[in-house]
């Protein structure tokens, strides 16, 4: 699994980031806080490549048709992948969404609008959403 | 009178009787709410099912119970939807408390005004991208993924119900994403309604002991809101615009 991730990330990084990262850093992959529960709704290899398409498909079902609890829901991603320490997916390169997007050098703008804090409080630090932390 | 004219006259007469009390050609004393068109009581929908066109969500605001100076509904809306609650002219306000006074009689009213969830929404008509839309169950929303922030809908809305987000947002709720560059307005707490809940303003008004807002399915003859609008005189704001609002008011001069 780890090897698969590194390979996938390596491809993504080469495709998207050009020669910005050195081979050693690429081989290591991003170091991310582990998910709070598992398993993921799809195979992680599939998710790495296609999560944005899944999200885009299911958002229309929720926004336009009112279907709640879709399989690929951004708030569900956040609930699972938020850091155990502060309940967020952004904040540092160890945080799940920010860390991987920084590694792959892909702009992440979901959280300009969406909450980046898990619904379920992880620890004492879980605030509703930290002001000024959208990025 | 020839037979055709007679039939036409009878038809027009019955149609007028059905639609309202016509006091002169084209002048109606009352226009009845078009409630009670569905066949029966609405069945609670599972959150996994899409919104159904057999439901039309609406609210009835009893202006005789709404207290002047009370802002419980506004505050609850701000809390529920993660709005900052500031009231500069450029800040988002999904509900405004409006104070009215009839200068001839001195009768004063204080009413909350939010998106009226029009059946014929001008905001949807003018939106160039399709971001403004009306759900099957009558709730009018902005799909922020598609909104380009042109603000045509704000100009088209007769009720000043929409706000533009001018500044970066913080403190969003997981169920209520909102961000700079998009237009937004009352969603009837769609994230709660989809799970069988009630809008937060309605709950706050009840909790404060006023009970001035009733929420429910206008199409379900058994619902409290349908019963009330059958029994008491209620009006849609600016009914002359024929937007056929889902939000109705009791106790305002029609
Ligand atoms: S009240 Fe305004 S924003 Fe709401 S549906 Fe009607 S026109 Fe659109
Ligand atoms: S501001 Fe957004 S929702 Fe309003 S008319 Fe423009 S694109 Fe449509």
Coordinates of C-alpha atoms and ligand atoms in Angstrom, one line a residue:
Chain A
X1 CA 0.0 0.0 0.0
X2 CA 2.7 2.4 1.0
X3 CA 4.7 1.5 -2.1
X4 CA 1.7 2.1 -4.3
X5 CA 1.1 5.5 -2.7
X6 CA 4.7 6.5 -3.3
X7 CA 4.6 5.4 -6.9
X8 CA 1.3 7.2 -7.5
X9 CA 2.5 10.3 -5.7
X10 CA 5.7 10.1 -7.7
X11 CA 3.8 10.0 -11.0
X12 CA 1.6 12.9 -9.8
X13 CA 4.6 14.9 -8.6
X14 CA 6.5 14.4 -11.8
X15 CA 3.4 15.3 -13.9
X16 CA 2.4 18.3 -11.9
X17 CA 5.4 19.6 -10.2
X18 CA 8.0 19.1 -12.8
X19 CA 11.5 18.9 -11.3
X20 CA 10.7 21.0 -8.2
X21 CA 11.2 18.1 -5.7
X22 CA 14.4 16.1 -5.4
X23 CA 14.4 12.3 -5.8
X24 CA 14.9 11.7 -2.1
X25 CA 11.9 13.8 -1.1
X26 CA 9.8 12.1 -3.7
X27 CA 10.7 8.7 -2.6
X28 CA 9.7 9.5 0.9
X29 CA 6.3 10.9 -0.1
X30 CA 4.4 13.2 2.1
X31 CA 4.3 12.4 5.8
X32 CA 0.7 12.7 6.8
X33 CA -1.2 12.2 10.0
X34 CA -3.2 8.9 9.8
X35 CA -6.9 8.9 9.3
X36 CA -9.1 8.8 12.4
X37 CA -11.0 5.7 11.2
X38 CA -11.0 3.5 8.2
X39 CA -11.3 2.0 5.7
X40 CA -11.8 4.6 3.0
X41 CA -14.9 4.6 0.8
X42 CA -12.8 3.5 -2.2
X43 CA -9.5 1.9 -2.7
X44 CA -6.8 4.5 -1.7
X45 CA -5.1 4.1 -5.1
X46 CA -8.4 5.0 -6.8
X47 CA -9.0 7.8 -4.4
X48 CA -5.6 9.4 -5.0
X49 CA -6.3 9.7 -8.6
X50 CA -10.0 10.3 -8.8
X51 CA -11.3 11.8 -5.5
X52 CA -11.9 15.1 -7.2
X53 CA -14.2 13.5 -9.8
X54 CA -16.1 11.5 -7.2
X55 CA -16.6 14.7 -5.2
X56 CA -17.8 16.7 -8.2
X57 CA -20.3 14.0 -9.2
X58 CA -21.8 13.6 -5.8
X59 CA -22.0 17.3 -4.9
X60 CA -24.6 17.8 -7.6
X61 CA -26.7 15.1 -6.0
X62 CA -26.6 16.9 -2.7
X63 CA -26.8 20.5 -3.7
X64 CA -29.3 20.2 -6.5
X65 CA -31.4 17.1 -5.6
X66 CA -31.1 17.2 -1.8
X67 CA -29.6 13.7 -1.4
X68 CA -27.7 13.6 1.9
X69 CA -25.2 11.1 3.0
X70 CA -23.8 10.5 -0.5
X71 CA -20.8 8.1 -0.7
X72 CA -18.3 10.7 -1.7
X73 CA -19.0 13.6 0.5
X74 CA -16.3 16.2 1.3
X75 CA -17.5 16.7 4.9
X76 CA -17.2 12.9 5.4
X77 CA -13.6 13.1 4.0
X78 CA -12.8 15.8 6.5
X79 CA -14.5 13.9 9.4
X80 CA -12.2 10.9 8.8
X81 CA -9.0 12.5 7.7
X82 CA -8.8 15.4 10.1
X83 CA -5.8 15.4 12.3
X84 CA -6.2 13.7 15.7
X85 CA -4.5 16.7 17.3
X86 CA -6.7 19.6 16.1
X87 CA -9.5 18.0 14.0
X88 CA -8.5 19.7 10.8
X89 CA -7.3 18.8 7.3
X90 CA -5.4 22.0 6.8
X91 CA -2.8 23.8 8.8
X92 CA 0.6 22.2 8.1
X93 CA 2.1 19.8 5.6
X94 CA 1.3 16.9 8.0
X95 CA -2.4 17.7 7.7
X96 CA -4.0 15.3 5.2
X97 CA -5.4 17.5 2.4
X98 CA -2.8 20.3 2.7
X99 CA 0.1 17.9 3.0
X100 CA -0.7 15.8 -0.1
X101 CA -1.7 18.8 -2.2
X102 CA 1.5 20.6 -1.2
X103 CA 3.5 17.5 -2.2
X104 CA 1.8 17.2 -5.5
X105 CA 1.8 21.0 -6.0
X106 CA -1.9 21.1 -6.8
X107 CA -3.9 24.1 -5.7
X108 CA -6.5 23.2 -3.2
X109 CA -9.5 25.6 -3.1
X110 CA -12.3 23.5 -1.6
X111 CA -11.7 25.0 1.7
X112 CA -12.1 28.6 0.6
X113 CA -15.8 27.8 1.2
X114 CA -16.0 24.4 2.9
X115 CA -15.3 23.9 6.6
X116 CA -11.9 22.2 7.1
X117 CA -12.7 21.0 10.6
X118 CA -14.2 17.7 11.4
X119 CA -17.8 17.6 12.8
X120 CA -16.8 15.2 15.5
X121 CA -14.5 16.8 18.1
X122 CA -11.2 15.0 18.2
X123 CA -9.6 16.6 21.2
X124 CA -9.8 19.6 23.4
X125 CA -8.6 21.9 20.6
X126 CA -11.6 21.3 18.3
X127 CA -13.0 24.7 17.6
X128 CA -15.8 25.1 15.1
X129 CA -13.4 26.4 12.5
X130 CA -10.3 28.3 13.2
X131 CA -10.5 31.9 12.0
X132 CA -8.0 32.8 9.3
X133 CA -7.1 29.2 8.7
X134 CA -8.7 28.8 5.3
X135 CA -5.4 28.2 3.7
Chain B
X1 CA -76.6 35.6 -25.8
X2 CA -75.6 32.8 -28.1
X3 CA -74.8 29.4 -26.6
X4 CA -71.0 29.8 -27.0
X5 CA -71.0 33.1 -25.1
X6 CA -73.2 31.5 -22.4
X7 CA -70.8 28.7 -22.0
X8 CA -67.8 31.0 -21.9
X9 CA -69.6 33.2 -19.3
X10 CA -70.3 30.2 -17.1
X11 CA -66.8 29.0 -17.5
X12 CA -65.3 32.4 -16.6
X13 CA -67.7 32.7 -13.7
X14 CA -66.7 29.4 -12.2
X15 CA -63.0 30.0 -12.8
X16 CA -63.2 33.3 -11.1
X17 CA -65.1 31.8 -8.2
X18 CA -62.4 29.2 -7.8
X19 CA -59.5 31.6 -8.1
X20 CA -60.8 34.2 -5.7
X21 CA -63.5 36.8 -5.0
X22 CA -63.6 39.0 -8.1
X23 CA -65.1 42.4 -7.4
X24 CA -64.7 43.7 -10.9
X25 CA -63.3 42.2 -14.0
X26 CA -59.7 41.5 -13.2
X27 CA -59.9 43.0 -9.7
X28 CA -59.7 40.5 -6.9
X29 CA -60.5 41.1 -3.3
X30 CA -58.7 37.9 -2.3
X31 CA -56.4 35.6 -4.1
X32 CA -56.5 32.2 -2.5
X33 CA -53.3 30.3 -1.6
X34 CA -52.9 27.4 -4.0
X35 CA -52.4 25.0 -1.1
X36 CA -53.7 21.6 -0.8
X37 CA -53.0 20.4 -4.3
X38 CA -51.5 17.1 -3.3
X39 CA -53.5 14.0 -2.7
X40 CA -52.6 13.3 0.9
X41 CA -50.3 13.7 3.8
X42 CA -46.6 13.9 3.0
X43 CA -44.5 11.0 3.9
X44 CA -41.2 11.7 5.6
X45 CA -38.4 11.4 3.1
X46 CA -35.3 9.5 3.8
X47 CA -32.2 11.7 3.5
X48 CA -30.9 9.4 0.7
X49 CA -33.9 10.2 -1.5
X50 CA -34.0 13.2 -3.7
X51 CA -36.3 16.2 -2.9
X52 CA -39.8 15.5 -4.1
X53 CA -42.0 17.8 -6.2
X54 CA -45.1 16.6 -4.2
X55 CA -43.8 18.7 -1.3
X56 CA -43.7 22.5 -1.2
X57 CA -41.9 23.8 1.8
X58 CA -43.1 27.1 3.1
X59 CA -43.4 29.3 6.2
X60 CA -46.2 31.3 7.8
X61 CA -45.2 34.3 9.8
X62 CA -47.8 35.5 12.3
X63 CA -47.0 39.2 12.6
X64 CA -49.3 39.6 15.6
X65 CA -46.9 37.3 17.5
X66 CA -43.6 38.7 16.3
X67 CA -42.2 41.0 18.9
X68 CA -40.7 44.4 18.0
X69 CA -37.0 44.4 18.9
X70 CA -36.7 40.6 19.1
X71 CA -33.9 39.2 17.0
X72 CA -34.0 35.6 18.1
X73 CA -34.6 34.3 14.5
X74 CA -31.9 36.4 13.1
X75 CA -29.3 35.3 15.7
X76 CA -30.3 31.7 15.3
X77 CA -29.9 32.0 11.6
X78 CA -26.4 33.5 12.0
X79 CA -25.4 30.7 14.4
X80 CA -26.8 27.9 12.3
X81 CA -25.3 29.1 9.0
X82 CA -22.0 30.5 10.3
X83 CA -22.7 34.0 9.3
X84 CA -20.7 36.7 11.1
X85 CA -23.9 38.6 12.2
X86 CA -22.5 42.0 11.4
X87 CA -24.8 44.5 9.7
X88 CA -22.7 46.8 7.5
X89 CA -24.5 47.4 4.2
X90 CA -22.1 44.9 2.6
X91 CA -22.5 42.1 5.1
X92 CA -24.5 39.0 4.5
X93 CA -27.9 39.0 6.1
X94 CA -30.2 36.1 5.4
X95 CA -33.0 37.4 7.6
X96 CA -33.7 41.1 8.2
X97 CA -36.1 42.4 10.8
X98 CA -38.3 45.0 9.2
X99 CA -40.3 47.5 11.2
X100 CA -43.4 48.9 9.4
X101 CA -45.9 51.5 10.4
X102 CA -49.1 52.5 8.7
X103 CA -49.0 56.3 9.1
X104 CA -52.7 56.6 8.6
X105 CA -53.7 54.3 11.4
X106 CA -50.6 54.1 13.5
X107 CA -50.6 50.3 13.3
X108 CA -47.0 49.1 13.7
X109 CA -45.6 45.7 12.7
X110 CA -42.2 44.0 13.1
X111 CA -41.6 41.2 10.7
X112 CA -38.7 39.0 9.7
X113 CA -38.1 39.0 5.9
X114 CA -35.9 36.4 4.3
X115 CA -35.9 34.7 0.9
X116 CA -39.5 34.1 0.1
X117 CA -38.8 30.9 -1.8
X118 CA -40.8 32.1 -4.8
X119 CA -42.5 29.5 -7.0
X120 CA -41.7 31.8 -9.9
X121 CA -38.3 33.1 -8.7
X122 CA -36.9 36.1 -10.7
X123 CA -33.5 35.3 -9.3
X124 CA -33.6 32.0 -11.2
X125 CA -34.9 33.7 -14.3
X126 CA -32.0 36.1 -14.6
X127 CA -29.1 33.9 -13.5
X128 CA -26.8 33.5 -16.5
X129 CA -25.1 30.4 -15.2
X130 CA -27.9 28.3 -13.8
X131 CA -26.4 28.7 -10.3
X132 CA -29.7 30.0 -8.9
X133 CA -32.1 27.2 -9.0
X134 CA -35.3 26.0 -7.4
X135 CA -35.3 22.5 -6.0
X136 CA -38.2 20.1 -6.7
X137 CA -39.6 20.9 -3.2
X138 CA -39.7 24.6 -3.8
X139 CA -36.5 25.7 -1.9
X140 CA -34.6 28.3 -3.9
X141 CA -30.8 28.0 -3.6
X142 CA -27.5 29.2 -5.0
X143 CA -25.1 26.5 -6.2
X144 CA -21.9 28.2 -5.3
X145 CA -19.9 25.9 -7.4
X146 CA -21.5 27.6 -10.5
X147 CA -22.1 31.1 -9.2
X148 CA -19.8 33.7 -10.8
X149 CA -20.8 36.5 -8.5
X150 CA -22.4 38.7 -11.2
X151 CA -25.1 39.7 -8.7
X152 CA -27.9 39.8 -11.3
X153 CA -30.1 37.8 -8.9
X154 CA -29.6 40.4 -6.2
X155 CA -30.9 43.1 -8.6
X156 CA -33.8 40.9 -9.7
X157 CA -35.0 39.8 -6.2
X158 CA -37.9 42.0 -5.2
X159 CA -37.3 41.3 -1.5
X160 CA -33.7 42.3 -1.1
X161 CA -33.2 38.7 0.1
X162 CA -29.8 38.0 -1.3
X163 CA -26.3 39.0 -0.1
X164 CA -23.0 39.0 -1.8
X165 CA -20.0 37.7 0.1
X166 CA -17.4 40.4 -0.2
X167 CA -14.6 39.2 2.0
X168 CA -12.9 35.9 2.8
X169 CA -15.0 33.7 5.1
X170 CA -14.1 32.0 8.3
X171 CA -16.0 29.8 10.7
X172 CA -18.0 27.9 8.0
X173 CA -20.2 25.1 9.2
X174 CA -19.7 21.7 7.7
X175 CA -23.2 21.7 6.3
X176 CA -23.1 25.4 5.1
X177 CA -20.2 26.1 2.9
X178 CA -19.9 29.8 2.0
X179 CA -17.1 31.9 0.5
X180 CA -16.1 35.1 -1.1
X181 CA -17.4 36.0 -4.5
X182 CA -20.7 34.2 -4.3
X183 CA -24.2 35.3 -3.7
X184 CA -26.2 33.6 -0.9
X185 CA -29.5 33.8 0.9
X186 CA -31.8 31.9 3.2
X187 CA -31.8 28.2 2.4
X188 CA -34.7 27.3 4.7
X189 CA -32.0 25.4 6.5
X190 CA -32.1 22.9 3.7
X191 CA -29.4 20.7 5.4
X192 CA -31.8 20.2 8.4
X193 CA -34.9 19.9 6.3
X194 CA -33.4 17.1 4.3
X195 CA -32.9 15.2 7.5
X196 CA -36.4 15.8 8.7
X197 CA -35.6 18.9 10.7
X198 CA -37.0 22.4 11.0
X199 CA -35.3 25.7 10.2
X200 CA -33.4 27.2 13.1
X201 CA -35.3 30.5 13.0
X202 CA -38.6 28.6 13.6
X203 CA -37.1 26.7 16.5
X204 CA -35.6 29.8 18.1
X205 CA -38.8 31.8 17.8
X206 CA -40.7 29.0 19.5
X207 CA -38.0 28.6 22.2
X208 CA -38.3 32.3 22.9
X209 CA -42.0 31.8 23.5
X210 CA -43.3 33.7 20.5
X211 CA -44.1 30.9 18.2
X212 CA -44.6 33.4 15.3
X213 CA -43.3 31.1 12.5
X214 CA -44.8 27.9 11.3
X215 CA -42.8 25.8 8.9
X216 CA -44.3 23.0 6.8
X217 CA -45.5 21.5 3.6
X218 CA -47.9 23.7 1.8
X219 CA -49.0 20.8 -0.4
X220 CA -50.0 18.6 2.5
X221 CA -53.6 19.4 3.5
X222 CA -53.0 17.9 7.0
X223 CA -50.0 20.0 7.8
X224 CA -50.3 22.8 10.4
X225 CA -49.3 25.4 7.9
X226 CA -51.8 24.3 5.3
X227 CA -54.6 24.3 7.9
X228 CA -53.6 27.7 9.1
X229 CA -53.6 29.3 5.7
X230 CA -56.9 27.7 5.0
X231 CA -58.4 29.2 8.2
X232 CA -56.9 32.6 8.5
X233 CA -56.3 35.4 6.1
X234 CA -52.7 35.4 5.0
X235 CA -50.8 37.3 2.3
X236 CA -47.7 37.0 0.2
X237 CA -45.5 40.1 0.2
X238 CA -46.0 42.0 -3.1
X239 CA -48.4 39.4 -4.3
X240 CA -49.0 41.7 -7.3
X241 CA -45.6 40.5 -8.7
X242 CA -47.0 37.0 -8.9
X243 CA -43.9 35.3 -7.7
X244 CA -46.1 33.1 -5.6
X245 CA -44.0 33.1 -2.5
X246 CA -43.6 30.1 -0.2
X247 CA -43.3 32.4 2.8
X248 CA -46.7 33.9 3.8
X249 CA -47.6 36.5 6.4
X250 CA -50.6 36.7 8.7
X251 CA -51.8 40.1 10.0
X252 CA -50.3 42.4 7.4
X253 CA -52.6 44.6 5.4
X254 CA -53.0 42.6 2.2
Ligands
LIG1 S1 -37.2 36.0 -2.6 FE1 -35.6 36.7 -4.0 S2 -34.0 35.3 -3.7 FE2 -35.8 34.3 -2.8 S3 -36.7 33.1 -4.5 FE3 -37.7 35.1 -4.6 S4 -36.5 36.3 -6.0 FE4 -35.2 34.5 -5.4
LIG2 S1 -24.5 36.1 -8.7 FE1 -24.4 33.9 -9.0 S2 -26.5 33.1 -8.5 FE2 -26.6 35.3 -8.8 S3 -27.2 35.6 -11.0 FE3 -24.9 35.7 -10.9 S4 -24.2 33.6 -11.2 FE4 -26.4 33.5 -10.8

